[in-house]
Short mmCIF file of C-alpha atoms and ligand atoms in Angstrom, two decimals:
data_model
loop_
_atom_site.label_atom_id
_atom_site.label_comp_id
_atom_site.label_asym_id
_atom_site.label_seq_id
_atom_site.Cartn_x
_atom_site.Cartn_y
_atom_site.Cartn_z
CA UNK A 76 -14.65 28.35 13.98
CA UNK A 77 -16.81 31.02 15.66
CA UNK A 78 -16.86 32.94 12.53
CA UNK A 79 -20.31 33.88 10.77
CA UNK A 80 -19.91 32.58 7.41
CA UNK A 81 -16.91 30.56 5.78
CA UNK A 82 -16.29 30.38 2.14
CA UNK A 83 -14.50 27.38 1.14
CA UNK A 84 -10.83 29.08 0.99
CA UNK A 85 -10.78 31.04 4.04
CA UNK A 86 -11.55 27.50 5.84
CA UNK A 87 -9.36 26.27 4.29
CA UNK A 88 -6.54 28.43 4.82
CA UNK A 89 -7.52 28.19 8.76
CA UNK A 90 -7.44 24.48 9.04
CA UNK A 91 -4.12 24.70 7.67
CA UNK A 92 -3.10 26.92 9.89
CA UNK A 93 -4.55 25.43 12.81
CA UNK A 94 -3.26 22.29 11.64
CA UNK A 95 -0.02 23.21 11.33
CA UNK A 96 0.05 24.66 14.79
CA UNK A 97 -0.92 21.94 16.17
CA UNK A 98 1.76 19.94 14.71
CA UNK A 99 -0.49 17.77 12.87
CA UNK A 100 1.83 16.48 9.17
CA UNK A 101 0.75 17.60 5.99
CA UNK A 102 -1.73 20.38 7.10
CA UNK A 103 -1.96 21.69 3.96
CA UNK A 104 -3.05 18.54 1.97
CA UNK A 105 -5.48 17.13 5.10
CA UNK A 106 -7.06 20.26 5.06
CA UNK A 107 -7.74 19.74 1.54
CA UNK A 108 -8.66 15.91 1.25
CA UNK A 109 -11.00 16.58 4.50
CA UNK A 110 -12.76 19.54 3.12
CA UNK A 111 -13.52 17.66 -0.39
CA UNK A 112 -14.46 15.07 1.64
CA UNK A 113 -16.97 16.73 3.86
CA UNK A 114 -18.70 18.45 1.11
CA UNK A 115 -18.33 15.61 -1.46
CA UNK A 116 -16.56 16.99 -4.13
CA UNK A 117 -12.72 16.82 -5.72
CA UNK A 118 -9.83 18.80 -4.45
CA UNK A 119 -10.35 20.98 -7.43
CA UNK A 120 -13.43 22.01 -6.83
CA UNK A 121 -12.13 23.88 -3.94
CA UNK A 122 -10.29 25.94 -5.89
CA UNK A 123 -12.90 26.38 -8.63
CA UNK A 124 -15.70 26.78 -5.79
CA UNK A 125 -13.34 28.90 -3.21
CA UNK A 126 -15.63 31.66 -2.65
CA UNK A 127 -18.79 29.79 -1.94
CA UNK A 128 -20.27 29.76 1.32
CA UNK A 129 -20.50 26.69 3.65
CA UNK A 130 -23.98 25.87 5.43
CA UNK A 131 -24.03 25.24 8.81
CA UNK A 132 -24.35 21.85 8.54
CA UNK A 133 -21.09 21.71 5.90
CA UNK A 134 -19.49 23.05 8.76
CA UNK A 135 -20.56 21.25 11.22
CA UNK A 136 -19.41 17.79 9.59
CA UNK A 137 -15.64 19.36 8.62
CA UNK A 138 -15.53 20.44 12.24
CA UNK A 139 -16.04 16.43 13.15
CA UNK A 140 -13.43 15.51 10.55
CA UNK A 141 -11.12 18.47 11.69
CA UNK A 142 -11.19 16.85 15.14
CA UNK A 143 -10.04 14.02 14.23
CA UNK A 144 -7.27 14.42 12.15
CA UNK A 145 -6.71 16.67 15.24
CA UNK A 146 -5.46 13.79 17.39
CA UNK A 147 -3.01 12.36 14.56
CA UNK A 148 -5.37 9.91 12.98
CA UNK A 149 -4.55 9.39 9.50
CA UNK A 150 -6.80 11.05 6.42
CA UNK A 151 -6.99 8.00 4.90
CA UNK A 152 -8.60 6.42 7.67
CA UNK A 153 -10.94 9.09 8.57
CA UNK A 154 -12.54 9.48 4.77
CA UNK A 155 -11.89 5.55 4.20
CA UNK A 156 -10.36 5.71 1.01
CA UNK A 157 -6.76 5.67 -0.67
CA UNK A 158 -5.57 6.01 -4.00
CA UNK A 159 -3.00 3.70 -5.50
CA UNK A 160 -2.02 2.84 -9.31
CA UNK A 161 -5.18 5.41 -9.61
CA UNK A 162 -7.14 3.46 -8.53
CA UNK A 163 -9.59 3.60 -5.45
CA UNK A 164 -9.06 1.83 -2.50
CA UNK A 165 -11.17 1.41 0.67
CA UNK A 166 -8.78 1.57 3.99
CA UNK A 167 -10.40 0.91 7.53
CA UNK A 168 -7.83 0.98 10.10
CA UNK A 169 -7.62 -2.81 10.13
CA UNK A 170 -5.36 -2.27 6.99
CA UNK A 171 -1.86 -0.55 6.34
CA UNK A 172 -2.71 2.48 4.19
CA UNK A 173 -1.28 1.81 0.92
CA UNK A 174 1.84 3.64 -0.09
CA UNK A 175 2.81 5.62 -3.36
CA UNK A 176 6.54 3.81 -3.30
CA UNK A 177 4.71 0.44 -2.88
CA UNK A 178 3.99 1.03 -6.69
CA UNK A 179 7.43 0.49 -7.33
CA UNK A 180 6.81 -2.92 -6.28
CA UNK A 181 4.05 -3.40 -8.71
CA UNK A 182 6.09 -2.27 -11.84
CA UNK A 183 9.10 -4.22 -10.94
CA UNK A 184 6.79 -7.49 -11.35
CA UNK A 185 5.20 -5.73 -14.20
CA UNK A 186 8.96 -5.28 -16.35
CA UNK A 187 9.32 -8.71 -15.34
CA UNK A 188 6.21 -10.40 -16.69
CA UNK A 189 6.83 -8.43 -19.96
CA UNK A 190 10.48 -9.91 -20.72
CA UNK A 191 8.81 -13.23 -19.41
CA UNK A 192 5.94 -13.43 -21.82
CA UNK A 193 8.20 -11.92 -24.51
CA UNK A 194 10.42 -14.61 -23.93
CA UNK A 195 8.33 -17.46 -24.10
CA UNK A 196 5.83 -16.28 -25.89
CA UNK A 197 2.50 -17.52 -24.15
CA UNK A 198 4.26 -21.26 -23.85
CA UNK A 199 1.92 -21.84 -20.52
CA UNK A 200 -1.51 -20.99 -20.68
CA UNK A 201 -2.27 -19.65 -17.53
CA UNK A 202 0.29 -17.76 -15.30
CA UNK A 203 0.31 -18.20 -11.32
CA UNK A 204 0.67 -15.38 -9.06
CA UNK A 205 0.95 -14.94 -5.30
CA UNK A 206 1.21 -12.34 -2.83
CA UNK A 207 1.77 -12.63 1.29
CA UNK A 208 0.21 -9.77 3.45
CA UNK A 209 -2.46 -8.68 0.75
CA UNK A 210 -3.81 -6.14 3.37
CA UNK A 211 -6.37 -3.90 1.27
CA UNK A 212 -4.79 -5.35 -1.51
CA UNK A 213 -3.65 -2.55 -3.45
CA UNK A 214 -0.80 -4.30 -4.94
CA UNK A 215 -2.56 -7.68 -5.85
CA UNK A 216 -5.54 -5.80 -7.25
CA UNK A 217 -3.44 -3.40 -9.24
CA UNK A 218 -1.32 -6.49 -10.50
CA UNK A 219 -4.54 -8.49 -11.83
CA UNK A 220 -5.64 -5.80 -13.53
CA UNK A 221 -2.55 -4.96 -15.36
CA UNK A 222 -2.33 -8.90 -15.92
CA UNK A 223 -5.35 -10.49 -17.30
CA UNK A 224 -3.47 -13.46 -17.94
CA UNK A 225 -2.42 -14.27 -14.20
CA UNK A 226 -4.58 -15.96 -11.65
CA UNK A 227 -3.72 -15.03 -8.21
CA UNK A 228 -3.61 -16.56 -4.98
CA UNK A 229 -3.64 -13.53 -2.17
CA UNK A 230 -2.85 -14.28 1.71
CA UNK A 231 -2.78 -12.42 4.86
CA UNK A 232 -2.59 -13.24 8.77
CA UNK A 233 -5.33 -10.98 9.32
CA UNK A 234 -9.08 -11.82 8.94
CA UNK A 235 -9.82 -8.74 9.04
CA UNK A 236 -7.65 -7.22 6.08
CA UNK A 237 -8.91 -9.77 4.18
CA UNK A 238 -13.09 -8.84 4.32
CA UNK A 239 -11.05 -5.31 2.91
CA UNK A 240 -9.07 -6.97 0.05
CA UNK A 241 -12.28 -8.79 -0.97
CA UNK A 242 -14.05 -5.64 -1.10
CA UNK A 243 -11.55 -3.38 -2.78
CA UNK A 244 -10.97 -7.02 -5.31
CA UNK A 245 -14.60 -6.59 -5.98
CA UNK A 246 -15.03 -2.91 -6.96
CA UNK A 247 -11.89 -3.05 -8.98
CA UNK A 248 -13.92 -6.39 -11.15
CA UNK A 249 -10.99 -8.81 -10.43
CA UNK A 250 -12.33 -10.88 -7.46
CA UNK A 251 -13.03 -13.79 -10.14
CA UNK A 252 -9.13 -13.90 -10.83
CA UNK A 253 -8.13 -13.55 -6.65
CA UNK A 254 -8.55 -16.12 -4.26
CA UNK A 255 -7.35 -14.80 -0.72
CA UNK A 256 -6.47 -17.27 1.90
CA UNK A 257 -6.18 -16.70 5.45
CA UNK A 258 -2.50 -18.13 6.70
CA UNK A 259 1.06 -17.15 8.23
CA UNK A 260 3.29 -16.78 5.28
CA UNK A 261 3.27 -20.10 3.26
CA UNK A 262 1.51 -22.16 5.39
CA UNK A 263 -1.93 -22.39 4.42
CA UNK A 264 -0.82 -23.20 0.39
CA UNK A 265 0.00 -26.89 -0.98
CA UNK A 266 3.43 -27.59 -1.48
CA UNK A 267 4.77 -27.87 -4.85
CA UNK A 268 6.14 -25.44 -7.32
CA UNK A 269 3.36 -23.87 -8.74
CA UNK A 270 3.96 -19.51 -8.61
CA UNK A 271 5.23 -17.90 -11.74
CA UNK A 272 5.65 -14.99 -9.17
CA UNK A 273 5.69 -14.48 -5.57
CA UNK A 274 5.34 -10.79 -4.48
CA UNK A 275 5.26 -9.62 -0.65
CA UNK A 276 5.52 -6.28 1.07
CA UNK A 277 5.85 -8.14 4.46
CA UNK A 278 6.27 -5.48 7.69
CA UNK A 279 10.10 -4.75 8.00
CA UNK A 280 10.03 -2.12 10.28
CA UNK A 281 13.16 -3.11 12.57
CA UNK A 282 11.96 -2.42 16.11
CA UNK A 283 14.34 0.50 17.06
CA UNK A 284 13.13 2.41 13.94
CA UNK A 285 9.31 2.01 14.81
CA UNK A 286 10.02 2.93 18.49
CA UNK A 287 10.21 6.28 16.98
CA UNK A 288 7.98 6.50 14.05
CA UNK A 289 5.51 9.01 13.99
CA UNK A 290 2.21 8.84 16.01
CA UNK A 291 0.17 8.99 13.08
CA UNK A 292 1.72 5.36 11.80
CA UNK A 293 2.55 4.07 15.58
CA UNK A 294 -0.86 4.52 17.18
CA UNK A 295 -3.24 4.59 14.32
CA UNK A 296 -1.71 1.80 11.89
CA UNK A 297 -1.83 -1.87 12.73
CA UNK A 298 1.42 -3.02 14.57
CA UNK A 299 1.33 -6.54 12.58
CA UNK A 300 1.28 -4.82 9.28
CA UNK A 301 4.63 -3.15 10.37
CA UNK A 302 6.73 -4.57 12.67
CA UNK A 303 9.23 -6.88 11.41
CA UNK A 304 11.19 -7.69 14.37
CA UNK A 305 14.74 -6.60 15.75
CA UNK A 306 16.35 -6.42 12.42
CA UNK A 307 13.09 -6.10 10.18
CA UNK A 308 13.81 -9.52 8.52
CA UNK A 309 11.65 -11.47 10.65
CA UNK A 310 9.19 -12.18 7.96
CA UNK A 311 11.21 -11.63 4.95
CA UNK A 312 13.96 -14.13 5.65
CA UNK A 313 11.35 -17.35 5.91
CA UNK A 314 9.68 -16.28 3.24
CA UNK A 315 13.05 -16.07 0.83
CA UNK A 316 14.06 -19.55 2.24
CA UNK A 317 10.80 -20.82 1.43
CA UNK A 318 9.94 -19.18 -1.90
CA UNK A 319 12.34 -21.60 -4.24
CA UNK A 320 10.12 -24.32 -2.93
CA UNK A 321 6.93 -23.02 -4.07
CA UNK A 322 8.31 -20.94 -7.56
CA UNK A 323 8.37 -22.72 -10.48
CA UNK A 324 11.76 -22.52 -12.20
CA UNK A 325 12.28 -19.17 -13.76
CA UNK A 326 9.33 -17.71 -11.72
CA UNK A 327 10.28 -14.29 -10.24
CA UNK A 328 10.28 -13.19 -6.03
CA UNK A 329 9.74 -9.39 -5.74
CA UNK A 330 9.90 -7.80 -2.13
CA UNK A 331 9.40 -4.76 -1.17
CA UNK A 332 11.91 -3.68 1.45
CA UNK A 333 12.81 -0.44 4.59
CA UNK A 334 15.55 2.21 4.20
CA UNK A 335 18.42 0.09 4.49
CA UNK A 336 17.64 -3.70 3.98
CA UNK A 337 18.34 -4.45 0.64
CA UNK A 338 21.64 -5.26 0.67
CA UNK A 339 20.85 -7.58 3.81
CA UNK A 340 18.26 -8.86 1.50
CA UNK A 341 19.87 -9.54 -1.48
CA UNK A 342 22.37 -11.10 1.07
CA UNK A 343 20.08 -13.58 1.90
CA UNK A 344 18.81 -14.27 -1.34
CA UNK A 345 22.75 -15.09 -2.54
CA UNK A 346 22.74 -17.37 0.61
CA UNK A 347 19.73 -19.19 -0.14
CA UNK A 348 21.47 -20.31 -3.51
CA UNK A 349 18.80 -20.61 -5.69
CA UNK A 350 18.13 -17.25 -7.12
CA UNK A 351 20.01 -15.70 -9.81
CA UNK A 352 19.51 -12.11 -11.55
CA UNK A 353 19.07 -10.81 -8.02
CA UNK A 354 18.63 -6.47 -8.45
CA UNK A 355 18.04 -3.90 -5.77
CA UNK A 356 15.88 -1.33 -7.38
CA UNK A 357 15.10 2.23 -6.36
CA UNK A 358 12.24 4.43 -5.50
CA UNK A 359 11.74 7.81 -6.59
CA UNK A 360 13.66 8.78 -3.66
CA UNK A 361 16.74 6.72 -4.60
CA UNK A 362 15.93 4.54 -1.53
CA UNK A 363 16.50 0.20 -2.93
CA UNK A 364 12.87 -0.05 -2.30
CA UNK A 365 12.44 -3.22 -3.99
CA UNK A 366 14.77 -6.99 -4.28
CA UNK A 367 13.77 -9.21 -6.52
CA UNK A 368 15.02 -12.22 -8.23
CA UNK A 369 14.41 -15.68 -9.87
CA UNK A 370 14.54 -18.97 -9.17
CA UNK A 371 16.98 -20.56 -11.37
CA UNK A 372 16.25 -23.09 -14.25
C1 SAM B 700 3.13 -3.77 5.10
S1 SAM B 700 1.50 -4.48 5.05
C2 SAM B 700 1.29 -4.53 3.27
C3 SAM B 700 -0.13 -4.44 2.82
C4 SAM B 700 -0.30 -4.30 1.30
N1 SAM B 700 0.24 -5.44 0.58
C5 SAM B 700 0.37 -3.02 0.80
O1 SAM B 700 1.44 -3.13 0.20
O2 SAM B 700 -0.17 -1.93 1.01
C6 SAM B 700 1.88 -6.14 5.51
C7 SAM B 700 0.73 -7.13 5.55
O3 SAM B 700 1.26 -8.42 5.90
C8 SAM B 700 0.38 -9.07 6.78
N2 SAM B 700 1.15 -10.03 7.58
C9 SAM B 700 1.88 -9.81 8.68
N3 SAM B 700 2.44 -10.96 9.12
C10 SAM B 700 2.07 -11.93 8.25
C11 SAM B 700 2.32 -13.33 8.17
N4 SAM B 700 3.08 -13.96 9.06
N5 SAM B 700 1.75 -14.03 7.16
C12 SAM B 700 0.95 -13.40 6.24
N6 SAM B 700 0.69 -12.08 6.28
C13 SAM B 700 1.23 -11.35 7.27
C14 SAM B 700 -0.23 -7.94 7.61
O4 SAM B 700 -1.46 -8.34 8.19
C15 SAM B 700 -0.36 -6.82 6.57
O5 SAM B 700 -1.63 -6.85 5.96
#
């Protein structure tokens, strides 16, 4: 970056470069996201500002940036922000960064909680909700918004993710229909069926598979938000033998599942013998993203 003046697309079109050969993924679009970042403004700005000049000091703070995204850490982590369901998220690395097939999740409950209320039409007044392993809470922020009616219980293992979740609760206006509870899985609610629905994206990374993932994820993303064991069911199969205990009848599990595991999912859902209408349903990959299914009558 020795050279004497920079407009905004010929640094651009360097970082990429120098991105790319340093094997760093996406070079293209964290050359982008840093740049807006650095000089406060949106991606298309870039374009509509690509011949102006950057000041020294500009420079000087995408060089910091630059460096590192350098080393593999994440963008997300280095601006401290994610979007998901378009909406804005703050990420610190204390948090999985939120992922665009994890909406999937959220508009499988969403189709659910339509037929639901068309069903009954409004019978009860007030609609329970739960999630385990909040993290920012994308999901269970996304969900209350898109569900006035539903008053949601939120819990994670971390103390950390939750101070996050409370904050991203906050500036999204729904931290008056959230409570988030520190706990492993189920344990720190009373017993009792009292969840219309129970979503979780719980880590199911099977250990073999995250041996290998990318350094970006491996190093920079927290192991307990991933890891799910040998198999990847180490979470998710307590949690489906415990859900029918805490569901009301009728109320709805969703999980959000690895490349692979919803077959061995739905398996265990069949075994547990209380779910019925049990569907595997695909991202916009045509990966079985998400299992879900209801507690029977
Ligand atoms: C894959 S992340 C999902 C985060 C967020 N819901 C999302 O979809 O972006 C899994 C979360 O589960 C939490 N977690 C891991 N083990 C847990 C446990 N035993 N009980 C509750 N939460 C747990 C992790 O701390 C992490 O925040």
């Amino acid at each position: 970056m020795g050279h004497p003046q920079w407009t905004i697309l010929e640094i651009l079109r360097w970082t990429a470069r120098h991105f790319q050969e340093k094997e760093v993924s996406e070079p293209r679009t964290s050359a982008e996201v840093l740049l807006a970042h650095a000089l406060n403004v949106t991606r298309l700005d870039l374009y509509l500002r690509h011949d102006q000049p950057l000041t020294a000091e500009e420079l000087a703070r995408f060089k910091t940036l630059v460096l590192r995204r350098r080393t593999g850490e994440p963008v997300a982590y280095i601006t401290g922000h994610k979007e998901f369901w378009s909406l804005d998220f703050k990420v610190t690395p204390a948090v999985l960064i939120p992922r665009p097939e994890t909406e999937i999740l959220v508009s499988s409950v969403l189709e659910v909680v339509s037929q639901k209320t068309e069903n009954r039409k409004q019978k009860t007044s007030t609609y329970w909700g739960l999630e385990v392993g909040v993290g920012a809470g994308a999901v269970i922020v996304a969900l209350a918004r898109e569900l006035p009616q539903v008053r949601w219980v939120g819990v994670d293992i971390s103390a950390p993710a939750l101070a996050v979740a409370r904050e991203n609760a906050a500036r999204h206006e729904a931290g008056d229909r959230i409570s988030l509870l520190r706990g492993d899985l189920l344990a720190a609610l009373q017993p009792g069926p009292r969840f219309h629905l129970l979503v979780a994206n719980l880590p199911y990374v099977p250990r073999p598979v995250w041996e290998d993932l990318p350094k970006d994820i491996k190093e920079f993303e927290p192991r307990a938000a991933l890891l799910g064991g040998e198999d990847g069911l180490d979470l998710i199969r307590p949690l489906v033998q415990a859900a029918p205990a805490i569901l009301h009848p009728g109320g709805w599990l969703a999980l959000e599942v690895g490349e692979g595991l919803a077959p061995k999912v739905a398996a265990l859902m069949e075994a547990v013998g209380e779910y019925e209408r049990i569907e595997k349903i695909p991202d916009y990959l045509g990966i079985q993203r998400v299992v879900r299914g209801r507690r029977r009558e």
